[in-house]
Coordinates of C-alpha atoms in Angstrom, one line a residue:
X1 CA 106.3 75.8 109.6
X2 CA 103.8 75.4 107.1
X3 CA 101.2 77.4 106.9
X4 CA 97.4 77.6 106.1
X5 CA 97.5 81.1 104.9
X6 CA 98.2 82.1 103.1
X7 CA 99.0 83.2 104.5
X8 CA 102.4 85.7 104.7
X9 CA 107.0 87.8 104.4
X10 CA 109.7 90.5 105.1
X11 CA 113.1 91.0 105.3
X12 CA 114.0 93.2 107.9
X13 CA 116.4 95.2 105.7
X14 CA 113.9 94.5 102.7
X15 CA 110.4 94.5 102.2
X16 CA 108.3 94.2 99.4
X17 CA 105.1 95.7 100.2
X18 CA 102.3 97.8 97.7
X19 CA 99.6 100.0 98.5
X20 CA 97.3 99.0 96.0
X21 CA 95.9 102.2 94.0
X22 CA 93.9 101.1 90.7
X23 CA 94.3 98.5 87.6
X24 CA 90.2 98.6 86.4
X25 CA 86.8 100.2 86.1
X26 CA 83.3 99.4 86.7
X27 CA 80.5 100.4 84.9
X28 CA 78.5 102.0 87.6
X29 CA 79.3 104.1 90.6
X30 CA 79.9 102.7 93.7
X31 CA 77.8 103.5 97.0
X32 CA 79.9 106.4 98.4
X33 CA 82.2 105.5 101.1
X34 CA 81.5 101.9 101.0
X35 CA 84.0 99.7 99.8
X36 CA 82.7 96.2 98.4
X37 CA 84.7 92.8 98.6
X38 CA 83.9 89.1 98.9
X39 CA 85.2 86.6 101.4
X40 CA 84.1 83.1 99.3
X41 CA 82.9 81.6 102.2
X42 CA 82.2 82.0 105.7
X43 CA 85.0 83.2 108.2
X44 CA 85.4 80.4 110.8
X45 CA 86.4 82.1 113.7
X46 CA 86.9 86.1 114.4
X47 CA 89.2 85.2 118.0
X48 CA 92.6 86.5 117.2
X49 CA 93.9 83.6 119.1
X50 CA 92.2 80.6 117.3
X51 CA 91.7 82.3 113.3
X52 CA 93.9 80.6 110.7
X53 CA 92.2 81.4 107.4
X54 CA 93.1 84.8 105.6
X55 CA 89.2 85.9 105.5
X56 CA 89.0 85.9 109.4
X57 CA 92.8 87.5 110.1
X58 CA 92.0 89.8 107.8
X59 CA 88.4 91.0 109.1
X60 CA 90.5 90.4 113.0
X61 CA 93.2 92.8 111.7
X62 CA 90.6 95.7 110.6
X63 CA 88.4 95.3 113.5
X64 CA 91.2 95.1 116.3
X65 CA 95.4 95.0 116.7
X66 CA 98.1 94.4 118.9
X67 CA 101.3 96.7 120.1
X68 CA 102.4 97.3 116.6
X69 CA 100.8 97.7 113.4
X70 CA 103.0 97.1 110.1
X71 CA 102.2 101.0 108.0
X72 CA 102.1 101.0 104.5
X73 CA 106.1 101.7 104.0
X74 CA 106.3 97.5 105.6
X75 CA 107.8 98.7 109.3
X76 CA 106.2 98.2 112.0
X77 CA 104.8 100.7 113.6
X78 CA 103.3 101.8 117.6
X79 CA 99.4 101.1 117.2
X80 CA 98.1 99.8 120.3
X81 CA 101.8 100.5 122.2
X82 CA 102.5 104.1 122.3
X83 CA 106.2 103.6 123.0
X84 CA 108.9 100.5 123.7
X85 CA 112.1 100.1 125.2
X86 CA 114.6 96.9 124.3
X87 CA 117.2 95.8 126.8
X88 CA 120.9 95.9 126.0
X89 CA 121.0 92.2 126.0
X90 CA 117.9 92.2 123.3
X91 CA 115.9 89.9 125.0
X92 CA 113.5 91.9 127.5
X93 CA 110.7 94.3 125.3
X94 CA 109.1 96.7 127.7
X95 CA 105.9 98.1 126.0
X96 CA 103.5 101.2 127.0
X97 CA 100.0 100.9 126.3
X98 CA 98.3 103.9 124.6
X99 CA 95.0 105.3 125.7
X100 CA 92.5 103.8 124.2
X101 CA 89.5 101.2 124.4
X102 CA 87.7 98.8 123.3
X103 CA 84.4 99.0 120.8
X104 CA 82.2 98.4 124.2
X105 CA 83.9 101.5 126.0
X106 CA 86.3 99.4 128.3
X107 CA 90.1 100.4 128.5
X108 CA 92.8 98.3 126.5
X109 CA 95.1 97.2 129.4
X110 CA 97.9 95.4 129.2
X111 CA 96.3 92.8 131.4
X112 CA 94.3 92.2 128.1
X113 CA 97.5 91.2 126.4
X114 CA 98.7 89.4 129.1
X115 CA 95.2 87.2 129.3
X116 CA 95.2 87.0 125.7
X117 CA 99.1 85.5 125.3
X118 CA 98.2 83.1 127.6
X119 CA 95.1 82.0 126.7
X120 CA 96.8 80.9 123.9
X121 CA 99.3 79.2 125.7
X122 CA 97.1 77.2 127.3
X123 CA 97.6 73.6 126.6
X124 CA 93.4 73.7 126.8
X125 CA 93.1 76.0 123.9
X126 CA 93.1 75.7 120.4
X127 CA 95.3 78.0 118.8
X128 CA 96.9 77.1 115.6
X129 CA 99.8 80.4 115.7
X130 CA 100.9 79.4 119.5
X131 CA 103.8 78.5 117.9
X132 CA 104.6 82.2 116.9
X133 CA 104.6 82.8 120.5
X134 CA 107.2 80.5 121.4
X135 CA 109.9 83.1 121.2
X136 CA 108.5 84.0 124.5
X137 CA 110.5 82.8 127.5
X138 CA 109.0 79.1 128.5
X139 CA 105.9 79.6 126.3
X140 CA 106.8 76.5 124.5
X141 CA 107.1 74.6 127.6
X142 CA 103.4 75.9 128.3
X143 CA 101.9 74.7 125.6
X144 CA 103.3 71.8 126.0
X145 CA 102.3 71.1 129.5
X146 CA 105.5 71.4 130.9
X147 CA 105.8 74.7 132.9
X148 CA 103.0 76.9 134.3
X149 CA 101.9 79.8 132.4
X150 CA 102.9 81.8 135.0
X151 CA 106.0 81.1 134.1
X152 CA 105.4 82.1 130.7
X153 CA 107.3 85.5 130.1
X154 CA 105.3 88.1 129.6
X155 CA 103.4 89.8 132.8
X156 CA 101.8 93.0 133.3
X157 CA 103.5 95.3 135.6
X158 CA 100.9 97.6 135.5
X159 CA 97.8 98.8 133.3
X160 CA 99.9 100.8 131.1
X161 CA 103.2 98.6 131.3
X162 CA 103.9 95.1 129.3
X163 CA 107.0 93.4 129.8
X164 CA 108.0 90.5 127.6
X165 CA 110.9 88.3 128.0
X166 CA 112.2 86.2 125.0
X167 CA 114.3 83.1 124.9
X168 CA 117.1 84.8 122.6
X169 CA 117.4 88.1 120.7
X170 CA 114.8 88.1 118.2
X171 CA 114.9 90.8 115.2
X172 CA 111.8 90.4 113.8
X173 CA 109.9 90.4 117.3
X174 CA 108.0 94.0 116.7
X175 CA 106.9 91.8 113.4
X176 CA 105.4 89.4 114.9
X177 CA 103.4 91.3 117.5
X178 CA 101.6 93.3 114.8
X179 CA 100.3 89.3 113.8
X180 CA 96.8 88.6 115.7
X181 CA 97.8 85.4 117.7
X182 CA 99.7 88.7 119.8
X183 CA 96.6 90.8 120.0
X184 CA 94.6 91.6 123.4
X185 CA 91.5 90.2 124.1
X186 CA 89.1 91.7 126.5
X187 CA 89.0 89.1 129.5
X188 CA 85.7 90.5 131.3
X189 CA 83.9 90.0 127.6
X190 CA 85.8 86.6 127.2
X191 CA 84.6 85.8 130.9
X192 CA 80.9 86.7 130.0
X193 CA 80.3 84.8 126.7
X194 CA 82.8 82.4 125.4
X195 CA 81.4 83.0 122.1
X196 CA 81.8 86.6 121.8
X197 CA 83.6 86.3 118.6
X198 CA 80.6 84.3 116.9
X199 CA 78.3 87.2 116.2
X200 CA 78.0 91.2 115.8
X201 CA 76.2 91.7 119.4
X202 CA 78.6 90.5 121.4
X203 CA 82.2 90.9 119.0
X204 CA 84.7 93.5 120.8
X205 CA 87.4 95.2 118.7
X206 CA 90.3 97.9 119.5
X207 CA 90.8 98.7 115.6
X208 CA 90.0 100.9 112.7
X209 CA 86.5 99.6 112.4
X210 CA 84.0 98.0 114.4
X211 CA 81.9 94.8 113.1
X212 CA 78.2 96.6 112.9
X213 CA 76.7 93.5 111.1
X214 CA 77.1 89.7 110.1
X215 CA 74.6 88.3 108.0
X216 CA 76.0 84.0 108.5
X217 CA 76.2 82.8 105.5
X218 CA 75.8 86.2 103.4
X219 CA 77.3 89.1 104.0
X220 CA 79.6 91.4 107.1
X221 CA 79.6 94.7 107.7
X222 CA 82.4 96.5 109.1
X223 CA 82.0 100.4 110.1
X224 CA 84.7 102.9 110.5
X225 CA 85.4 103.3 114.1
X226 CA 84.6 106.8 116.1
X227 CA 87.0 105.9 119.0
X228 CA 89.4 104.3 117.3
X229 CA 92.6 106.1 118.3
X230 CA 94.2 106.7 114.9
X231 CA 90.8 107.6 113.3
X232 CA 92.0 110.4 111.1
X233 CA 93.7 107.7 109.5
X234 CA 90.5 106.3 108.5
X235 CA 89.1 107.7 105.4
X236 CA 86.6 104.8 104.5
X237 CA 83.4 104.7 106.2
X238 CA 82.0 101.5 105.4
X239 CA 83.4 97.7 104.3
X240 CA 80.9 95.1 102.7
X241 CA 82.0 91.9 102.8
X242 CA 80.1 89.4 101.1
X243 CA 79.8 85.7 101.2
X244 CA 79.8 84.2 97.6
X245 CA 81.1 81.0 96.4
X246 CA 80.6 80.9 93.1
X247 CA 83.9 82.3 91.3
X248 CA 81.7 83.1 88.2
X249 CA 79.1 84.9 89.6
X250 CA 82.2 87.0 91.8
X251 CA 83.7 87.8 88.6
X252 CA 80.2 88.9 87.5
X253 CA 79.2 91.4 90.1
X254 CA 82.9 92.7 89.5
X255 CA 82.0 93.3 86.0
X256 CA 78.2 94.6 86.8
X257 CA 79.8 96.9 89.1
X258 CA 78.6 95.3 92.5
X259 CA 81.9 94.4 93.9
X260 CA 84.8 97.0 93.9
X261 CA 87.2 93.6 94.1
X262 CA 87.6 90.3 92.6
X263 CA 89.9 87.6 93.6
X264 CA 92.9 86.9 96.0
X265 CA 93.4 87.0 98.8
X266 CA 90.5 86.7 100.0
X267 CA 88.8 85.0 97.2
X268 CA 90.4 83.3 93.9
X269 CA 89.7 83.6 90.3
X270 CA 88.4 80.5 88.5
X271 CA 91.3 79.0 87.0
X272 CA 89.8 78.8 83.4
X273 CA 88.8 81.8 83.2
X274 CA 92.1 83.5 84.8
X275 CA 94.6 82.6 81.9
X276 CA 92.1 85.0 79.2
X277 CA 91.7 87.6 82.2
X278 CA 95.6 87.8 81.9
X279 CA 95.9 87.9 78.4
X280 CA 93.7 90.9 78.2
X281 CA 95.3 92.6 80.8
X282 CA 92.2 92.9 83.3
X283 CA 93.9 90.9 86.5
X284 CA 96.6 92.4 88.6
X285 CA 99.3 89.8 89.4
X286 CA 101.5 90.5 92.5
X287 CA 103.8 88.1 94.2
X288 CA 103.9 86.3 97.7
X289 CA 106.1 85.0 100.0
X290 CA 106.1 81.6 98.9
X291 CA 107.6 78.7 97.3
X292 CA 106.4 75.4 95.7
X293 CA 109.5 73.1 95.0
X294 CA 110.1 69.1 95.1
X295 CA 111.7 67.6 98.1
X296 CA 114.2 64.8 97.7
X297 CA 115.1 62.6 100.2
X298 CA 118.7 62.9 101.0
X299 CA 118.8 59.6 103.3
X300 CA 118.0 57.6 99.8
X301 CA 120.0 56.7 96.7
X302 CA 120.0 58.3 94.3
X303 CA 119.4 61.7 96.0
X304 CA 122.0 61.0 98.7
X305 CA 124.3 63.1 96.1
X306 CA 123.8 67.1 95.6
X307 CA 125.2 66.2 91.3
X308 CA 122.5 63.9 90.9
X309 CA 119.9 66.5 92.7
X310 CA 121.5 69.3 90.9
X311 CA 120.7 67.3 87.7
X312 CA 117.4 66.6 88.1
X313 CA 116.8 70.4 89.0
X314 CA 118.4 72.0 86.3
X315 CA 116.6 69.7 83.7
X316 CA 113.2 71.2 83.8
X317 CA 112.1 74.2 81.9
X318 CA 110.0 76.3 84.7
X319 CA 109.3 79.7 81.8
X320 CA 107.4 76.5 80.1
X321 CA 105.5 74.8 83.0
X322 CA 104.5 78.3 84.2
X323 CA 103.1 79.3 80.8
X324 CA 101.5 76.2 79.8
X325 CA 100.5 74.8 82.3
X326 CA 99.7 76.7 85.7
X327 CA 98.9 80.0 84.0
X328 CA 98.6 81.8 86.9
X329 CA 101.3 84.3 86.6
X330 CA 103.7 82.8 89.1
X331 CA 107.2 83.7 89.0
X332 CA 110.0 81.3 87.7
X333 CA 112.0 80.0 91.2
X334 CA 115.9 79.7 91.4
X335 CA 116.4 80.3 94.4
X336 CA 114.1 79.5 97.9
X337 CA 113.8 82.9 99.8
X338 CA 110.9 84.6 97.9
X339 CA 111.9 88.2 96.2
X340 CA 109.4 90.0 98.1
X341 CA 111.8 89.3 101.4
X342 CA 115.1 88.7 99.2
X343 CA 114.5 90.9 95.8
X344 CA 117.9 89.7 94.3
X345 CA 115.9 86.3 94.0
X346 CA 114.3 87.0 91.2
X347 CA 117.2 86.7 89.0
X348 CA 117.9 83.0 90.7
X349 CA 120.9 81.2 92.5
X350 CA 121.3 79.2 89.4
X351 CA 120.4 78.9 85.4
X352 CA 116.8 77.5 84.8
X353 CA 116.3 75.0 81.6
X354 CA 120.4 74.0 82.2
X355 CA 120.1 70.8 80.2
X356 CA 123.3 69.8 78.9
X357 CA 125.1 71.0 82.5
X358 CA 121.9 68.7 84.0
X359 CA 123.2 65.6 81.7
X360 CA 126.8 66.0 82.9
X361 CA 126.1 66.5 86.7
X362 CA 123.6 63.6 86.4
X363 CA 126.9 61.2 84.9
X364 CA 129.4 62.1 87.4
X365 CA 126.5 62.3 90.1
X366 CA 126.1 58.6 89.3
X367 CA 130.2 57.9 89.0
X368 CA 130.6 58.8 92.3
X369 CA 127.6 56.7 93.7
X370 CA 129.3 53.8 91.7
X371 CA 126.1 53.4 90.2
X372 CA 125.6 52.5 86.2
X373 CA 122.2 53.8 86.3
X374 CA 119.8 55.1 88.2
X375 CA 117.0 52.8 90.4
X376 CA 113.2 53.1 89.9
X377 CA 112.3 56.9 90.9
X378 CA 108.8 57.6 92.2
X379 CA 107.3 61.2 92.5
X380 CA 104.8 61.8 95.6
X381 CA 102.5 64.1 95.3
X382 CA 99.1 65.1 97.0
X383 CA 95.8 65.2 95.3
X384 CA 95.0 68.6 93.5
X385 CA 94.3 69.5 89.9
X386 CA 97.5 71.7 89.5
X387 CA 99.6 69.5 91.3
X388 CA 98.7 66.5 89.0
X389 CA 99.3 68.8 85.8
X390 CA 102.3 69.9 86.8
X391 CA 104.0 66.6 87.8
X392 CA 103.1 65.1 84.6
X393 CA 104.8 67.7 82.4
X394 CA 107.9 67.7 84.4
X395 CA 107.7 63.7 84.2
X396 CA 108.0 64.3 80.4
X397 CA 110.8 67.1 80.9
X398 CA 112.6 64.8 82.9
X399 CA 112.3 61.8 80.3
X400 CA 113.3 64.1 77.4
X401 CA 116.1 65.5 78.7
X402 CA 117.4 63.4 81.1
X403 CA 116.3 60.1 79.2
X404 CA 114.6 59.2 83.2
X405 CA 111.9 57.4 83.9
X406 CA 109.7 58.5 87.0
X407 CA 106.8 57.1 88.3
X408 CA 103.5 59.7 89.2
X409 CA 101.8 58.5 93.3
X410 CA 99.3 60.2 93.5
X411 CA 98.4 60.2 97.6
X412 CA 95.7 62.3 99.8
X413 CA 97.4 65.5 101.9
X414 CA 97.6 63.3 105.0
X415 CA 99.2 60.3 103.7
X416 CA 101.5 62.0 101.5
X417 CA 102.8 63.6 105.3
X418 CA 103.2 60.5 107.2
X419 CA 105.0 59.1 104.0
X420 CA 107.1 62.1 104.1
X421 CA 107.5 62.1 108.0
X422 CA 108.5 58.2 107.6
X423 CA 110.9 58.9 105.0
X424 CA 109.2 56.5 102.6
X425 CA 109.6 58.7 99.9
X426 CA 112.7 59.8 97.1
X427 CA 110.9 62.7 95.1
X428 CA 107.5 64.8 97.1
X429 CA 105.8 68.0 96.0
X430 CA 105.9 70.6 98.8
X431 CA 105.5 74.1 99.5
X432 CA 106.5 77.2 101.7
X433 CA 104.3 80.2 102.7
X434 CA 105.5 82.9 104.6
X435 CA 104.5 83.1 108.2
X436 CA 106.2 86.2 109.3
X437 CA 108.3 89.0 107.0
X438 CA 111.9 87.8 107.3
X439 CA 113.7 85.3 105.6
X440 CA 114.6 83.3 108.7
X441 CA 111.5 81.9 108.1
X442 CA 112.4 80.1 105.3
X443 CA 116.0 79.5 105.8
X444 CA 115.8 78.2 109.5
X445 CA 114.0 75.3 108.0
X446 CA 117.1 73.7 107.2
X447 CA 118.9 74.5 110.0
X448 CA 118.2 71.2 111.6
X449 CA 116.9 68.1 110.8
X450 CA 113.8 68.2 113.2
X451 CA 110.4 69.9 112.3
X452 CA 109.2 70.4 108.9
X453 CA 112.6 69.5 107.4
X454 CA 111.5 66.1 105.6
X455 CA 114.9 66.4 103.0
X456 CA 116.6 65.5 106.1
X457 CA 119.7 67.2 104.8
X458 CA 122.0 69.2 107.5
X459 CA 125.1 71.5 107.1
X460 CA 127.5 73.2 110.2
X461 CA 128.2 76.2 108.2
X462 CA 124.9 76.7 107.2
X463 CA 123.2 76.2 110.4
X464 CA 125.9 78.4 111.7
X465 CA 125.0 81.4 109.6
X466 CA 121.8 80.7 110.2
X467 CA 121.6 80.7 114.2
X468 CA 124.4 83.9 114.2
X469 CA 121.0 85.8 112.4
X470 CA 119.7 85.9 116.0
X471 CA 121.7 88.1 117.4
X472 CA 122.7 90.4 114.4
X473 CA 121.8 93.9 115.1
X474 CA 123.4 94.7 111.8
X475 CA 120.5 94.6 109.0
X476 CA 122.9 94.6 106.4
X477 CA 125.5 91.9 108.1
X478 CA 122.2 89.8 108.8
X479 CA 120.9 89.9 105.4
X480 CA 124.7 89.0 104.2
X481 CA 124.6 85.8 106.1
X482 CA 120.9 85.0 104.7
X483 CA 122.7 85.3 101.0
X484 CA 125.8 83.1 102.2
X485 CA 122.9 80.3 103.7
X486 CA 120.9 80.4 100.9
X487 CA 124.3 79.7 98.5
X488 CA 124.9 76.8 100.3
X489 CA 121.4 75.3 100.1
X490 CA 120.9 76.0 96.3
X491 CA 124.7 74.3 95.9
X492 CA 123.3 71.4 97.7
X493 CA 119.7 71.4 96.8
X494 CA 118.3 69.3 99.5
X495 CA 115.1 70.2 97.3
X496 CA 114.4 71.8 93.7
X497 CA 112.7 75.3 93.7
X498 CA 109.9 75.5 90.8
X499 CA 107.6 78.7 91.3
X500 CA 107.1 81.5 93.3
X501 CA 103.5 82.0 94.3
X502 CA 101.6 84.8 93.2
X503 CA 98.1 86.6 94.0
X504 CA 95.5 87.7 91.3
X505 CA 93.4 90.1 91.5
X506 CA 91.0 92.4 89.7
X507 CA 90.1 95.9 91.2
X508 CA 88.1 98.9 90.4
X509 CA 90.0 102.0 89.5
X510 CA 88.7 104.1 92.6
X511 CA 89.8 101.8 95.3
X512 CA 92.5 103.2 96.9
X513 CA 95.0 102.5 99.6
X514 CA 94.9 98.8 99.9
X515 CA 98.3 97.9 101.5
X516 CA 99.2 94.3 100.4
X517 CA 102.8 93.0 101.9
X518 CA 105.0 90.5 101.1
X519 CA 103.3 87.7 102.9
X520 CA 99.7 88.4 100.3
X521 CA 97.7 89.2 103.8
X522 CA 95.7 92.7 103.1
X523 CA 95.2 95.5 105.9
X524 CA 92.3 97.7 104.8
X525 CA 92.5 100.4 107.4
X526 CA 93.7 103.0 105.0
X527 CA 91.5 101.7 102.0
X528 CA 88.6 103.7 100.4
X529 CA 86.4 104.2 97.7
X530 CA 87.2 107.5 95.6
X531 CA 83.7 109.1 95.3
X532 CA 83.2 109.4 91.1
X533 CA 80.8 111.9 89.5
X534 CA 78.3 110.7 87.7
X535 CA 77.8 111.3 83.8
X536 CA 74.6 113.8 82.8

């Protein structure tokens, strides 16, 4: 599905991840122990159930987390779950909660998780990542109103004992309950203020740091927490996050020495000025698990035949858009799994800038639709700066060197979907970012025809390969049919991969232990500030 996030990827055999250690200086020395960011604007909601923006997950994820916790080597890892046990038939986790409690003393019991599940579930409440639960047995029938959530499986046994049931064997189920939509929420707080999660008096965490101060509108403060149960882990004391939305004056403070952090992913670096921050070698680029591409509409002629959308991919020069015109470091695509989850992809599935192969395909392409030319072709995409500049200069790759004419419609977000969703389209700019760390997550989008595929292209041997993933215990046979699937969809090209995304960031040279994974989300539990000496 796609996501608001940023958000997030991982292979289960292969994970990109970085613990971010230092790329610049400040001129003046920070506060000891506290570690300075900003947020861009305000986080709209701190409930793990209802956050979708990267600001509030990430500030959920350092003030609380679920049964696992994904360490800085990308595995997940026990955190609020001491220990698990997995059926033989892979479909029944049975979890042990640790010892430990929540910022207002109480105990984390796995009643909380329970409550916190379903809540989610709840056809009353909104929660924008219920779908993550639906590998849950009937939690997608919840939601929808169709079963009881006491049919949903997962149920409580006792305080120390979880049991979860899923639908089918899912690999990259310890994955997702390190993501907040799975973490506990207290009930008796919930019960008590239904805004608990709007302010500092009244938030309740079970993570590294508690939320000691929010400023709305200016600034948060996040303090390392005494109880926390992995607190040795902890060697920052204090996180500042501020509120600023001006990208100039971010990049400012960065420079004066006020902020220890500038940019993604929880902010963004002015697009003018990031090209000359490149060029002189003061931003960090790092890619994400994600994908822009055009669509094509496989129910309409021309694009009914793979040639013709073969041609039409392998005519543009990506190297060129990138550097020209988006200028944000992004990564040349070829392929659709990101390299961060797949790191063979950043060589590509096929040859980039392919003219004279593009010219040939696009002739026997239109041979075998016994066509002598191709119809009026119209390009649909939604209204942003980038999007715009980029559709125009492959418009004039396209007319170069394929000799085609294509038309620019230029649509709001929402339109451009129910276009898309109608199938009133032949050519539409799309996207892909990573929900979870596994390719799956890209690759099961074509597995059917339902959902967010709008190419509405299908294959049996792909969506074979694809659903035999789910059972796999094999990391190495599972990764082997990912490769196979994703041959098969580049040979077809249902759509035409253009960039990987990537993240840019500037960061003081005594920041330390930032992990940043695949999917671009940031945990900051092991991040601090190296104290520096100051000159005489």
């Amino acid at each position: 599905m796609m996501k608001k996030l940023f958000t997030g990827v991982l292979s289960i055999a292969l994970i990109a991840s970085i613990a971010i250690t230092g790329c610049s200086s400040s001129s003046q020395v920070p506060e000891a122990g506290v570690l300075r960011m900003n947020l861009q604007a305000e986080p709209p909601s701190l409930h793990p159930g209802i956050a979708s923006d990267l600001q509030s997950i990430t500030i959920i994820r350092t003030t609380m987390e679920g049964l696992m916790r994904i360490n800085m080597d990308g595995q997940p890892q026990e955190a609020g779950a001491e220990s698990y046990a997995i059926s033989d038939d892979l479909k029944t986790y049975t979890f042990t909660i640790r010892d430990h409690k929540w910022s207002n003393g109480d105990p984390v019991t796995a009643q909380d998780y329970e409550y916190a599940w379903k809540w989610g579930l709840d056809p009353k409440n909104e929660a924008p990542y219920a779908n993550m639960l639906y590998v849950i047995e009937n939690a997608e029938k919840a939601k929808m109103g169709e079963a009881p959530l006491d049919r949903v499986g997962v149920k409580a046994l006792d305080e120390k004992t979880l049991e979860v049931k899923l639908n089918q064997p899912t690999p990259y189920f310890l994955y997702l309950a390190a993501f907040p939509v799975f973490y506990p929420i207290n009930q008796k707080v919930v019960e008590r203020d239904a805004y608990w999660h709007t302010d500092a008096n009244t938030f309740v965490g079970n993570g590294p740091y508690t939320l000691a101060d929010w400023q709305h509108g200016s600034e948060l403060t996040l303090k390392k927490n005494a109880d926390y149960w992995d607190n040795t882990s902890v060697k920052g004391d204090t996180i500042k996050l501020f509120i600023i939305e001006d990208q100039n004056t971010e990049i400012g403070m960065f420079e004066n020495g006020e902020l220890d952090w500038a940019g993604s992913p929880l902010s963004e670096i002015q697009p003018d000025a990031l090209a000359t921050l490149l060029k002189e070698g003061r931003v960090t680029s790092k890619p994400i698990a994600g994908t822009y591409f055009y669509r094509f509409n496989t129910t309409k002629e021309p694009f009914t035949n793979p040639k013709v959308r073969k041609a039409f991919s392998y005519a543009i020069n990506r190297a060129e858009l990138l550097e020209n015109v988006a200028q944000g470091g992004q990564m040349p695509a070829m392929a659709f799994v990101p390299p961060t989850m797949i790191p063979e992809n950043e060589q590509g599935l096929f040859r980039d800038n392919n003219v004279e192969e593009a010219k040939r395909l696009l002739e026997e392409g239109l041979k075998e639709l016994g066509m002598d030319s191709l119809p009026p072709i119209a390009l649909l995409y939604n209204t942003q700066e980038l999007n715009a500049r980029l559709a125009q200069a492959i418009q004039d790759q396209w007319r170069a060197n394929l000799g085609v004419v294509v038309t620019l419609v230029n649509k709001e977000k929402k339109v451009q979907l129910e276009e898309e969703k109608s199938g009133q389209y032949m050519i539409s700019r799309g996207s892909w970012l990573g929900d979870f760390n596994d390719p799956v997550n890209f690759l099961e989008l074509f597995a059917s025809v339902e959902g967010n595929n709008r190419t509405y292209w299908a294959d049996p041997e792909y969506t074979r390969l694809i659903n035999e993933t789910f059972s796999m215990t094999d990391r190495a046979a599972r990764l082997e049919n990912f490769k196979k699937a994703e041959r098969i969809l580049m040979d077809e090209m249902p759509f035409m991969p253009i960039y990987f995304f990537t993240y840019n960031f500037m960061q003081a040279e005594n920041v330390k232990d930032v992990y940043m994974d695949g999917l671009g989300s940031i945990d900051l539990k092991w991040a601090y500030v190296e104290k520096k000496e100051r000159g005489i």
